[in-house]
Short mmCIF file of C-alpha atoms in Angstrom, two decimals:
data_model
loop_
_atom_site.label_atom_id
_atom_site.label_comp_id
_atom_site.label_asym_id
_atom_site.label_seq_id
_atom_site.Cartn_x
_atom_site.Cartn_y
_atom_site.Cartn_z
CA MET A 1 11.38 10.72 12.69
CA ALA A 2 13.18 8.72 15.46
CA ARG A 3 16.74 7.57 14.86
CA VAL A 4 17.34 4.04 13.80
CA THR A 5 19.95 2.32 15.91
CA ILE A 6 22.08 -0.74 15.42
CA GLU A 7 20.51 -2.22 18.52
CA ASP A 8 17.06 -1.83 16.83
CA CYS A 9 18.29 -3.74 13.86
CA LEU A 10 20.14 -6.45 15.87
CA ARG A 11 16.78 -7.47 17.36
CA ARG A 12 15.92 -8.74 13.88
CA VAL A 13 19.28 -9.91 12.56
CA ASP A 14 21.80 -12.34 14.21
CA ASN A 15 24.91 -10.17 14.13
CA ARG A 16 26.45 -7.03 12.79
CA PHE A 17 28.12 -8.79 9.83
CA SER A 18 24.71 -10.14 8.63
CA LEU A 19 23.23 -6.66 9.24
CA VAL A 20 25.89 -4.99 7.05
CA HIS A 21 25.42 -7.64 4.26
CA LEU A 22 21.64 -7.34 4.40
CA ALA A 23 21.57 -3.57 4.41
CA SER A 24 24.18 -3.52 1.52
CA GLN A 25 22.02 -5.86 -0.58
CA ARG A 26 18.91 -3.76 0.14
CA VAL A 27 20.66 -0.58 -0.91
CA HIS A 28 21.58 -2.14 -4.26
CA GLN A 29 17.96 -3.24 -4.72
CA LEU A 30 16.67 0.26 -3.89
CA ARG A 31 19.12 1.89 -6.31
CA GLU A 32 18.00 -0.40 -9.00
CA GLY A 33 14.40 0.69 -8.48
CA ALA A 34 13.00 -1.63 -5.83
CA VAL A 35 9.90 -0.23 -3.99
CA PRO A 36 10.70 0.80 -0.43
CA HIS A 37 8.58 -1.02 2.20
CA ILE A 38 8.34 2.11 4.39
CA LYS A 39 8.09 5.75 3.63
CA SER A 40 11.16 7.77 4.29
CA LYS A 41 13.03 10.69 2.94
CA ASN A 42 16.36 9.27 4.04
CA LYS A 43 19.06 7.98 1.72
CA GLU A 44 19.05 4.35 0.76
CA ILE A 45 21.27 3.12 3.50
CA VAL A 46 19.19 4.67 6.36
CA LEU A 47 15.98 3.49 4.59
CA SER A 48 17.36 -0.10 4.41
CA LEU A 49 18.29 -0.04 8.19
CA ARG A 50 14.76 1.41 8.96
CA GLU A 51 13.30 -1.58 6.99
CA VAL A 52 15.33 -4.05 8.97
CA ALA A 53 14.38 -2.42 12.24
CA ALA A 54 10.74 -2.42 11.30
CA GLY A 55 10.83 -6.18 10.35
CA LYS A 56 10.04 -5.44 6.72
CA ILE A 57 13.14 -7.23 5.38
CA PHE A 58 15.14 -10.02 6.80
CA PRO A 59 18.04 -12.35 5.79
CA VAL A 60 17.22 -15.43 3.84
CA SER A 61 19.44 -18.51 3.76
CA GLU A 62 21.18 -19.22 0.38
CA GLY A 63 19.30 -22.53 0.14
CA THR A 64 15.92 -20.83 0.58
CA ALA A 65 16.86 -18.04 -1.96
CA ASN A 66 18.01 -20.69 -4.51
CA ARG A 67 14.76 -22.74 -4.01
CA GLU A 68 12.58 -19.61 -4.39
CA LYS A 69 14.48 -18.62 -7.44
CA SER A 70 13.97 -22.05 -9.05
CA GLU A 71 10.25 -21.99 -8.20
CA ALA A 72 9.90 -18.52 -9.80
CA GLU A 73 11.70 -19.65 -12.86
CA ALA A 74 9.45 -22.77 -13.11
CA ARG A 75 6.34 -20.67 -12.76
CA LYS A 76 7.57 -18.22 -15.42
CA LYS A 77 8.39 -21.13 -17.84
CA GLU A 78 4.87 -22.61 -17.22
CA ILE A 79 3.23 -19.18 -17.98
CA LEU A 80 5.23 -18.78 -21.16
CA MET A 81 4.24 -22.30 -22.30
CA GLN A 82 0.56 -21.61 -21.58
CA ALA A 83 0.80 -18.24 -23.50
CA LYS A 84 2.54 -19.94 -26.41
CA ALA A 85 -0.13 -22.64 -26.58
CA LYS A 86 -2.99 -20.05 -26.40
CA ALA A 87 -1.24 -17.98 -29.14
CA GLU A 88 -0.89 -21.18 -31.41
CA GLU A 89 -4.54 -22.06 -30.70
CA ASP A 90 -5.63 -18.59 -31.64
CA ALA A 91 -3.55 -18.48 -34.72
CA SER A 92 -4.94 -21.86 -35.90
CA LYS A 93 -8.49 -20.56 -35.37
CA ALA A 94 -7.78 -17.31 -37.24
CA SER A 95 -6.06 -18.86 -40.22
CA PRO A 96 -8.27 -19.44 -43.29
CA LYS A 97 -9.18 -22.99 -44.05
CA ALA A 98 -8.47 -24.06 -47.56
#
């Protein structure tokens, strides 16, 4: 497999500092069990740089990340409320009437 270079990654990321931060975050995600976006037998750091160079991962602004997190939490809350309502409905149908 061809070598990944910093120049390949910098085509996708603004500067070296952002690249280091992004790669570091991705390494943590991979070590915690995140699914790789590309197949590679390399260590996590090289894999993360390959993902950046391939355009599979990219930096997200803090505002965007917070907004997406809030939206995900709202969707989760809505799903839990729907499941609770369904469970209560099923329980009321299943309970014997006196």
